[in-house]
PDB file of C-alpha atoms in Angstrom:
ATOM      1  CA  MET V1040      64.408  -5.382  17.787  1.00 48.00           C
ATOM      2  CA  GLN V1041      62.907  -4.985  14.313  1.00 49.00           C
ATOM      3  CA  ALA V1042      61.327  -8.430  14.544  1.00 48.00           C
ATOM      4  CA  PHE V1043      59.779  -7.538  17.910  1.00 42.00           C
ATOM      5  CA  ALA V1044      58.376  -4.262  16.522  1.00 48.00           C
ATOM      6  CA  ALA V1045      56.898  -6.056  13.524  1.00 49.00           C
ATOM      7  CA  ARG V1046      55.204  -8.627  15.767  1.00 48.00           C
ATOM      8  CA  ARG V1047      53.898  -5.897  18.072  1.00 47.00           C
ATOM      9  CA  ASN V1048      52.396  -4.018  15.120  1.00 51.00           C
ATOM     10  CA  SER V1049      50.833  -7.220  13.818  1.00 48.00           C
ATOM     11  CA  ILE V1050      49.147  -7.904  17.169  1.00 43.00           C
ATOM     12  CA  TYR V1051      48.018  -4.245  17.402  1.00 43.00           C
ATOM     13  CA  ASN V1052      46.459  -4.427  13.940  1.00 47.00           C
ATOM     14  CA  CYS V1053      44.580  -7.590  14.854  1.00 44.00           C
ATOM     15  CA  PHE V1054      43.004  -5.914  17.877  1.00 38.00           C
ATOM     16  CA  CYS V1055      42.084  -2.870  15.776  1.00 45.00           C
ATOM     17  CA  LEU V1056      40.281  -5.123  13.305  1.00 40.00           C
ATOM     18  CA  LEU V1057      38.380  -6.786  16.139  1.00 40.00           C
ATOM     19  CA  ASP V1058      37.255  -3.397  17.437  1.00 44.00           C
ATOM     20  CA  ARG V1059      36.044  -2.215  14.053  1.00 41.00           C
ATOM     21  CA  PRO V1060      32.383  -2.806  13.102  1.00 42.00           C
ATOM     22  CA  GLN V1061      32.408  -5.583  10.524  1.00 45.00           C
ATOM     23  CA  ARG V1062      30.493  -4.948   7.303  1.00 46.00           C
ATOM     24  CA  LEU V1063      28.691  -8.170   6.571  1.00 42.00           C
ATOM     25  CA  PRO V1064      26.892  -8.800   3.272  1.00 46.00           C
ATOM     26  CA  MET V1065      23.310  -7.461   3.425  1.00 48.00           C
ATOM     27  CA  LYS V1066      20.715 -10.209   3.250  1.00 63.00           C
ATOM     28  CA  MET V1067      17.513  -9.228   1.491  1.00 80.00           C
ATOM     29  CA  ALA V1068      14.389 -10.010   3.476  1.00 94.00           C
ATOM     30  CA  ALA V1069      11.920 -12.500   1.971  1.00 97.00           C
ATOM     31  CA  TYR V1070       8.470 -10.944   1.508  1.00 98.00           C
ATOM     32  CA  LYS V1071       5.300 -12.966   1.046  1.00 98.00           C
ATOM     33  CA  LEU V1072       1.993 -11.127   0.581  1.00 98.00           C
ATOM     34  CA  VAL V1073      -1.013 -13.321   1.347  1.00 98.00           C
ATOM     35  CA  TYR V1074      -4.472 -12.370   0.077  1.00 98.00           C
ATOM     36  CA  PHE V1075      -7.390 -13.663  -1.965  1.00 97.00           C
ATOM     37  CA  ASP V1076      -7.151 -14.082  -5.727  1.00 97.00           C
ATOM     38  CA  ALA V1077      -8.372 -10.515  -6.097  1.00 96.00           C
ATOM     39  CA  MET V1078      -7.138  -6.930  -6.093  1.00 96.00           C
ATOM     40  CA  GLY V1079      -9.085  -5.782  -3.041  1.00 94.00           C
ATOM     41  CA  ARG V1080      -7.241  -4.587   0.044  1.00 95.00           C
ATOM     42  CA  ALA V1081      -3.883  -5.985  -1.078  1.00 98.00           C
ATOM     43  CA  GLU V1082      -3.561  -4.144  -4.383  1.00 98.00           C
ATOM     44  CA  MET V1083      -2.057  -1.038  -2.795  1.00 98.00           C
ATOM     45  CA  HIS V1084       0.646  -3.276  -1.280  1.00 98.00           C
ATOM     46  CA  ARG V1085       1.389  -4.907  -4.627  1.00 98.00           C
ATOM     47  CA  LEU V1086       1.624  -1.501  -6.291  1.00 98.00           C
ATOM     48  CA  MET V1087       4.083  -0.238  -3.683  1.00 98.00           C
ATOM     49  CA  PHE V1088       6.292  -3.292  -4.079  1.00 98.00           C
ATOM     50  CA  LYS V1089       6.210  -2.976  -7.876  1.00 98.00           C
ATOM     51  CA  VAL V1090       7.109   0.724  -7.951  1.00 98.00           C
ATOM     52  CA  ALA V1091       9.892   0.187  -5.400  1.00 98.00           C
ATOM     53  CA  GLY V1092      11.270  -2.743  -7.395  1.00 98.00           C
ATOM     54  CA  ILE V1093      11.155  -5.025  -4.354  1.00 98.00           C
ATOM     55  CA  ASP V1094      10.645  -8.732  -5.056  1.00 97.00           C
ATOM     56  CA  PHE V1095       7.812 -10.428  -3.206  1.00 98.00           C
ATOM     57  CA  GLU V1096       5.745 -13.586  -3.408  1.00 98.00           C
ATOM     58  CA  ASP V1097       2.171 -12.777  -4.455  1.00 98.00           C
ATOM     59  CA  PHE V1098       0.430 -15.670  -2.694  1.00 98.00           C
ATOM     60  CA  ARG V1099      -3.252 -15.843  -3.684  1.00 98.00           C
ATOM     61  CA  VAL V1100      -5.771 -17.923  -1.760  1.00 97.00           C
ATOM     62  CA  PRO V1101      -8.599 -19.315  -3.939  1.00 96.00           C
ATOM     63  CA  PHE V1102     -12.002 -18.309  -2.594  1.00 94.00           C
ATOM     64  CA  ALA V1103     -13.087 -21.947  -2.691  1.00 95.00           C
ATOM     65  CA  GLY V1104     -10.242 -22.880  -0.365  1.00 95.00           C
ATOM     66  CA  TRP V1105     -10.581 -19.984   2.067  1.00 95.00           C
ATOM     67  CA  GLY V1106     -12.433 -21.954   4.752  1.00 95.00           C
ATOM     68  CA  GLU V1107      -9.599 -24.456   5.141  1.00 96.00           C
ATOM     69  CA  PHE V1108      -6.836 -21.910   4.696  1.00 96.00           C
ATOM     70  CA  LYS V1109      -8.351 -19.674   7.375  1.00 95.00           C
ATOM     71  CA  LYS V1110      -7.776 -22.405   9.953  1.00 94.00           C
ATOM     72  CA  THR V1111      -4.037 -22.311   9.278  1.00 94.00           C
ATOM     73  CA  ILE V1112      -3.474 -18.637  10.146  1.00 94.00           C
ATOM     74  CA  PRO V1113      -3.609 -17.394  13.738  1.00 87.00           C
ATOM     75  CA  HIS V1114      -5.633 -14.235  13.077  1.00 90.00           C
ATOM     76  CA  GLY V1115      -8.096 -15.687  10.581  1.00 94.00           C
ATOM     77  CA  GLN V1116      -7.894 -12.757   8.181  1.00 95.00           C
ATOM     78  CA  VAL V1117      -5.999 -11.362   5.218  1.00 97.00           C
ATOM     79  CA  PRO V1118      -4.039  -9.512   3.959  1.00 97.00           C
ATOM     80  CA  ILE V1119      -0.932 -10.782   5.689  1.00 98.00           C
ATOM     81  CA  LEU V1120       2.620  -9.742   4.935  1.00 98.00           C
ATOM     82  CA  GLU V1121       5.223 -12.298   5.954  1.00 98.00           C
ATOM     83  CA  VAL V1122       8.722 -10.883   6.436  1.00 98.00           C
ATOM     84  CA  ASP V1123      11.222 -13.716   6.781  1.00 97.00           C
ATOM     85  CA  GLY V1124       8.336 -15.808   8.125  1.00 94.00           C
ATOM     86  CA  ASN V1125       7.109 -13.203  10.636  1.00 96.00           C
ATOM     87  CA  MET V1126       3.523 -12.031  10.125  1.00 96.00           C
ATOM     88  CA  ILE V1127       2.185  -8.474   9.865  1.00 97.00           C
ATOM     89  CA  ILE V1128      -1.594  -8.089   9.736  1.00 96.00           C
ATOM     90  CA  GLN V1129      -3.960  -5.170   9.016  1.00 96.00           C
ATOM     91  CA  SER V1130      -3.910  -3.383   5.662  1.00 96.00           C
ATOM     92  CA  TYR V1131      -2.532  -0.066   6.830  1.00 97.00           C
ATOM     93  CA  ALA V1132       0.083  -1.558   9.150  1.00 97.00           C
ATOM     94  CA  ILE V1133       1.349  -3.432   6.088  1.00 98.00           C
ATOM     95  CA  CYS V1134       1.209  -0.221   4.051  1.00 98.00           C
ATOM     96  CA  ARG V1135       3.301   1.650   6.576  1.00 98.00           C
ATOM     97  CA  TYR V1136       5.839  -1.155   6.778  1.00 98.00           C
ATOM     98  CA  ILE V1137       6.294  -1.248   2.999  1.00 98.00           C
ATOM     99  CA  GLY V1138       6.236   2.548   2.927  1.00 98.00           C
ATOM    100  CA  ARG V1139       9.148   2.739   5.354  1.00 98.00           C
ATOM    101  CA  ILE V1140      11.359   0.195   3.600  1.00 97.00           C
ATOM    102  CA  ALA V1141      10.573   1.663   0.167  1.00 98.00           C
ATOM    103  CA  GLY V1142      10.818   5.359   1.096  1.00 98.00           C
ATOM    104  CA  PHE V1143       7.135   6.185   0.611  1.00 98.00           C
ATOM    105  CA  TYR V1144       6.555   6.978   4.298  1.00 98.00           C
ATOM    106  CA  GLY V1145       8.504   7.532   7.502  1.00 97.00           C
ATOM    107  CA  ASP V1146      11.983   8.975   8.036  1.00 96.00           C
ATOM    108  CA  LYS V1147      12.213  10.469   4.566  1.00 95.00           C
ATOM    109  CA  PHE V1148       9.450  12.932   5.421  1.00 98.00           C
ATOM    110  CA  SER V1149       8.789  15.512   8.127  1.00 98.00           C
ATOM    111  CA  ASN V1150       6.374  14.860  10.984  1.00 98.00           C
ATOM    112  CA  TRP V1151       3.893  17.183   9.256  1.00 97.00           C
ATOM    113  CA  GLN V1152       4.148  15.310   5.963  1.00 98.00           C
ATOM    114  CA  ASN V1153       3.727  11.916   7.650  1.00 98.00           C
ATOM    115  CA  ALA V1154       0.698  13.238   9.540  1.00 98.00           C
ATOM    116  CA  ARG V1155      -0.798  14.443   6.255  1.00 98.00           C
ATOM    117  CA  ILE V1156      -0.217  11.029   4.681  1.00 98.00           C
ATOM    118  CA  ASP V1157      -1.953   9.425   7.685  1.00 98.00           C
ATOM    119  CA  SER V1158      -4.852  11.896   7.469  1.00 98.00           C
ATOM    120  CA  ILE V1159      -5.501  11.056   3.824  1.00 98.00           C
ATOM    121  CA  CYS V1160      -5.295   7.300   4.414  1.00 97.00           C
ATOM    122  CA  GLU V1161      -7.555   7.370   7.461  1.00 96.00           C
ATOM    123  CA  THR V1162     -10.108   9.441   5.534  1.00 96.00           C
ATOM    124  CA  ILE V1163     -10.245   6.607   2.997  1.00 96.00           C
ATOM    125  CA  THR V1164     -10.918   4.018   5.722  1.00 93.00           C
ATOM    126  CA  ASP V1165     -14.047   5.909   6.824  1.00 89.00           C
ATOM    127  CA  TYR V1166     -15.613   5.143   3.449  1.00 91.00           C
ATOM    128  CA  GLU V1167     -14.175   1.693   2.811  1.00 91.00           C
ATOM    129  CA  HIS V1168     -16.265   0.185   5.599  1.00 86.00           C
ATOM    130  CA  ASP V1169     -19.529   1.238   3.928  1.00 85.00           C
ATOM    131  CA  ILE V1170     -18.443  -0.178   0.590  1.00 88.00           C
ATOM    132  CA  ASP V1171     -17.422  -3.445   2.267  1.00 85.00           C
ATOM    133  CA  ARG V1172     -21.039  -3.885   3.390  1.00 85.00           C
ATOM    134  CA  LEU V1173     -22.113  -4.252  -0.248  1.00 85.00           C
ATOM    135  CA  TRP V1174     -20.483  -7.647  -0.666  1.00 77.00           C
ATOM    136  CA  GLY V1175     -20.487  -8.856   2.914  1.00 76.00           C
ATOM    137  CA  PRO V1176     -23.035 -11.465   4.079  1.00 77.00           C
ATOM    138  CA  GLY V1177     -24.528  -9.360   6.870  1.00 78.00           C
ATOM    139  CA  GLU V1178     -27.019  -7.229   4.870  1.00 86.00           C
ATOM    140  CA  THR V1179     -30.197  -8.037   2.948  1.00 90.00           C
ATOM    141  CA  ALA V1180     -30.503  -7.287  -0.766  1.00 90.00           C
ATOM    142  CA  GLU V1181     -32.870  -4.421   0.036  1.00 93.00           C
ATOM    143  CA  VAL V1182     -30.443  -2.821   2.483  1.00 92.00           C
ATOM    144  CA  LYS V1183     -27.572  -3.224   0.022  1.00 91.00           C
ATOM    145  CA  ALA V1184     -29.592  -1.544  -2.746  1.00 92.00           C
ATOM    146  CA  LYS V1185     -30.297   1.474  -0.517  1.00 93.00           C
ATOM    147  CA  LEU V1186     -26.700   1.584   0.633  1.00 92.00           C
ATOM    148  CA  LYS V1187     -25.419   1.491  -2.935  1.00 92.00           C
ATOM    149  CA  LYS V1188     -27.752   4.298  -3.961  1.00 93.00           C
ATOM    150  CA  ASN V1189     -26.554   6.462  -1.064  1.00 94.00           C
ATOM    151  CA  LEU V1190     -22.934   5.726  -1.852  1.00 94.00           C
ATOM    152  CA  THR V1191     -23.388   6.550  -5.547  1.00 93.00           C
ATOM    153  CA  GLU V1192     -25.316   9.763  -5.026  1.00 94.00           C
ATOM    154  CA  VAL V1193     -23.863  11.100  -1.770  1.00 95.00           C
ATOM    155  CA  LYS V1194     -20.860   9.412  -0.191  1.00 95.00           C
ATOM    156  CA  ILE V1195     -18.573   8.792  -3.143  1.00 95.00           C
ATOM    157  CA  PRO V1196     -18.976  12.335  -4.506  1.00 95.00           C
ATOM    158  CA  LYS V1197     -18.287  13.573  -0.961  1.00 96.00           C
ATOM    159  CA  ILE V1198     -15.065  11.589  -0.504  1.00 96.00           C
ATOM    160  CA  TYR V1199     -13.924  12.550  -4.005  1.00 97.00           C
ATOM    161  CA  GLY V1200     -14.457  16.193  -3.060  1.00 97.00           C
ATOM    162  CA  ILE V1201     -12.396  15.731   0.102  1.00 98.00           C
ATOM    163  CA  LEU V1202      -9.601  14.045  -1.862  1.00 98.00           C
ATOM    164  CA  GLU V1203      -9.711  16.798  -4.482  1.00 98.00           C
ATOM    165  CA  ALA V1204      -9.202  19.368  -1.717  1.00 98.00           C
ATOM    166  CA  PHE V1205      -6.310  17.385  -0.206  1.00 98.00           C
ATOM    167  CA  LEU V1206      -4.672  17.170  -3.617  1.00 98.00           C
ATOM    168  CA  CYS V1207      -5.128  20.871  -4.379  1.00 98.00           C
ATOM    169  CA  GLY V1208      -3.432  21.664  -1.075  1.00 97.00           C
ATOM    170  CA  ASN V1209      -0.110  20.422  -2.476  1.00 97.00           C
ATOM    171  CA  ASN V1210       1.406  22.081  -5.561  1.00 96.00           C
ATOM    172  CA  ASN V1211      -2.052  23.143  -6.725  1.00 97.00           C
ATOM    173  CA  GLY V1212      -2.998  19.501  -7.243  1.00 97.00           C
ATOM    174  CA  ASP V1213      -0.732  18.991 -10.233  1.00 97.00           C
ATOM    175  CA  GLY V1214       1.561  16.388  -8.699  1.00 97.00           C
ATOM    176  CA  PHE V1215       1.196  14.120  -5.697  1.00 98.00           C
ATOM    177  CA  PHE V1216      -0.760  14.304  -2.457  1.00 98.00           C
ATOM    178  CA  VAL V1217       2.228  15.103  -0.238  1.00 98.00           C
ATOM    179  CA  ALA V1218       5.638  16.615  -1.029  1.00 95.00           C
ATOM    180  CA  ASP V1219       7.099  16.469  -4.536  1.00 96.00           C
ATOM    181  CA  MET V1220       7.201  12.702  -4.859  1.00 97.00           C
ATOM    182  CA  ILE V1221       4.964   9.676  -4.705  1.00 98.00           C
ATOM    183  CA  THR V1222       4.049   8.611  -1.161  1.00 98.00           C
ATOM    184  CA  MET V1223       1.932   5.997   0.555  1.00 98.00           C
ATOM    185  CA  ALA V1224      -1.038   8.368   0.262  1.00 98.00           C
ATOM    186  CA  ASP V1225      -0.924   8.235  -3.547  1.00 98.00           C
ATOM    187  CA  PHE V1226      -1.017   4.434  -3.563  1.00 98.00           C
ATOM    188  CA  VAL V1227      -3.872   4.278  -1.057  1.00 98.00           C
ATOM    189  CA  VAL V1228      -5.991   6.849  -2.913  1.00 98.00           C
ATOM    190  CA  TYR V1229      -5.295   5.299  -6.293  1.00 98.00           C
ATOM    191  CA  ALA V1230      -6.214   1.803  -5.086  1.00 97.00           C
ATOM    192  CA  PHE V1231      -9.426   3.165  -3.557  1.00 97.00           C
ATOM    193  CA  VAL V1232     -10.416   5.027  -6.725  1.00 96.00           C
ATOM    194  CA  ASP V1233      -9.278   2.521  -9.333  1.00 95.00           C
ATOM    195  CA  VAL V1234     -10.016  -0.732  -7.506  1.00 94.00           C
ATOM    196  CA  THR V1235     -12.502  -0.368  -4.645  1.00 93.00           C
ATOM    197  CA  VAL V1236     -14.813   2.170  -6.296  1.00 94.00           C
ATOM    198  CA  ARG V1237     -14.323   1.299  -9.971  1.00 92.00           C
ATOM    199  CA  THR V1238     -15.054  -2.403  -9.520  1.00 90.00           C
ATOM    200  CA  GLN V1239     -18.160  -1.855  -7.370  1.00 87.00           C
ATOM    201  CA  PHE V1240     -19.699   1.169  -9.103  1.00 89.00           C
ATOM    202  CA  LYS V1241     -19.863   1.170 -12.882  1.00 79.00           C
ATOM    203  CA  ASP V1242     -20.853   4.863 -12.797  1.00 78.00           C
ATOM    204  CA  PHE V1243     -17.369   5.620 -11.489  1.00 85.00           C
ATOM    205  CA  GLU V1244     -15.027   4.088 -14.049  1.00 81.00           C
ATOM    206  CA  ALA V1245     -12.851   7.063 -13.126  1.00 83.00           C
ATOM    207  CA  PRO V1246     -13.397  10.232 -11.064  1.00 90.00           C
ATOM    208  CA  PRO V1247     -15.584  12.559 -13.207  1.00 93.00           C
ATOM    209  CA  ALA V1248     -13.153  15.109 -14.658  1.00 94.00           C
ATOM    210  CA  LYS V1249     -15.888  17.740 -14.781  1.00 94.00           C
ATOM    211  CA  ASP V1250     -16.402  17.653 -11.015  1.00 96.00           C
ATOM    212  CA  PHE V1251     -12.984  16.463  -9.790  1.00 97.00           C
ATOM    213  CA  PRO V1252     -10.414  17.480 -12.425  1.00 97.00           C
ATOM    214  CA  LYS V1253      -7.317  17.172 -10.224  1.00 98.00           C
ATOM    215  CA  LEU V1254      -8.278  13.752  -8.853  1.00 98.00           C
ATOM    216  CA  ALA V1255      -9.112  12.506 -12.354  1.00 97.00           C
ATOM    217  CA  ALA V1256      -5.721  13.700 -13.625  1.00 97.00           C
ATOM    218  CA  HIS V1257      -3.977  12.087 -10.633  1.00 98.00           C
ATOM    219  CA  THR V1258      -5.637   8.752 -11.454  1.00 97.00           C
ATOM    220  CA  LYS V1259      -4.349   8.975 -15.027  1.00 97.00           C
ATOM    221  CA  ARG V1260      -0.836   9.825 -13.817  1.00 97.00           C
ATOM    222  CA  MET V1261      -0.828   6.874 -11.463  1.00 98.00           C
ATOM    223  CA  ARG V1262      -1.936   4.501 -14.217  1.00 97.00           C
ATOM    224  CA  GLU V1263       1.083   5.615 -16.260  1.00 98.00           C
ATOM    225  CA  TYR V1264       3.584   5.677 -13.394  1.00 98.00           C
ATOM    226  CA  PRO V1265       6.648   3.412 -13.925  1.00 98.00           C
ATOM    227  CA  GLY V1266       6.030   0.091 -12.221  1.00 98.00           C
ATOM    228  CA  ILE V1267       2.275   0.613 -12.041  1.00 98.00           C
ATOM    229  CA  LYS V1268       1.813   0.774 -15.807  1.00 98.00           C
ATOM    230  CA  GLU V1269       3.633  -2.522 -16.294  1.00 98.00           C
ATOM    231  CA  TRP V1270       1.748  -4.196 -13.437  1.00 98.00           C
ATOM    232  CA  LEU V1271      -1.637  -3.158 -14.838  1.00 98.00           C
ATOM    233  CA  GLN V1272      -0.706  -4.839 -18.111  1.00 97.00           C
ATOM    234  CA  THR V1273       0.456  -8.118 -16.567  1.00 97.00           C
ATOM    235  CA  ARG V1274      -1.438  -8.661 -13.306  1.00 97.00           C
ATOM    236  CA  PRO V1275      -3.932 -11.519 -13.042  1.00 96.00           C
ATOM    237  CA  VAL V1276      -7.377 -10.549 -14.305  1.00 95.00           C
ATOM    238  CA  THR V1277      -9.914 -10.581 -11.449  1.00 95.00           C
ATOM    239  CA  GLU V1278     -13.382  -9.125 -10.984  1.00 90.00           C
ATOM    240  CA  PHE V1279     -12.483  -6.946  -8.026  1.00 89.00           C
TER     241      PHE V1279
END
């Protein structure tokens, strides 16, 4: 009788184990960020990876080899984020993906906070398109000169004023753009200010502290932020 009971319990335990969810070892995804040998639109992605401490392959396409490389990718554009070989395109789709896995966007925040992050990022895109025209092939030198003058005197001060107001709307502008921690919005704004604008407009090495004190202080904080500070010291040196 005891032998029968022992066997019955053994069989019962086996079935219980089969019913239980099995905890398998977590496999880290393989991330490959594809962009030109430049900071450009991919720098905000690199910064997010670095601050989060997530390993990724920083694959840089030489400008001289872009024509041939372009033929090998289905969408014909960069940046691309490959996740275990699967492609994500579009800068802000990539941002949101990294933001979710790193805790800079998504479930960690309320719907209101995520909407505010989106609002700040989409405000940036309105101005990026004009700046892109400065180095694109579609405009004459005369048009580019007028465009640059308008950007320097009107549009950049305007967007900096908008960003200053966004920043002041959270903790009086003395911390981050949303909540009490760094979010996707901080990376996007910092990359715009310290890469897109700084490399194209020598008059804007940094936001003028006299006119935009909170934004200027935010830029300094971001430059010193753990992960960003180290990356700025070691990243490849490129013109833009």
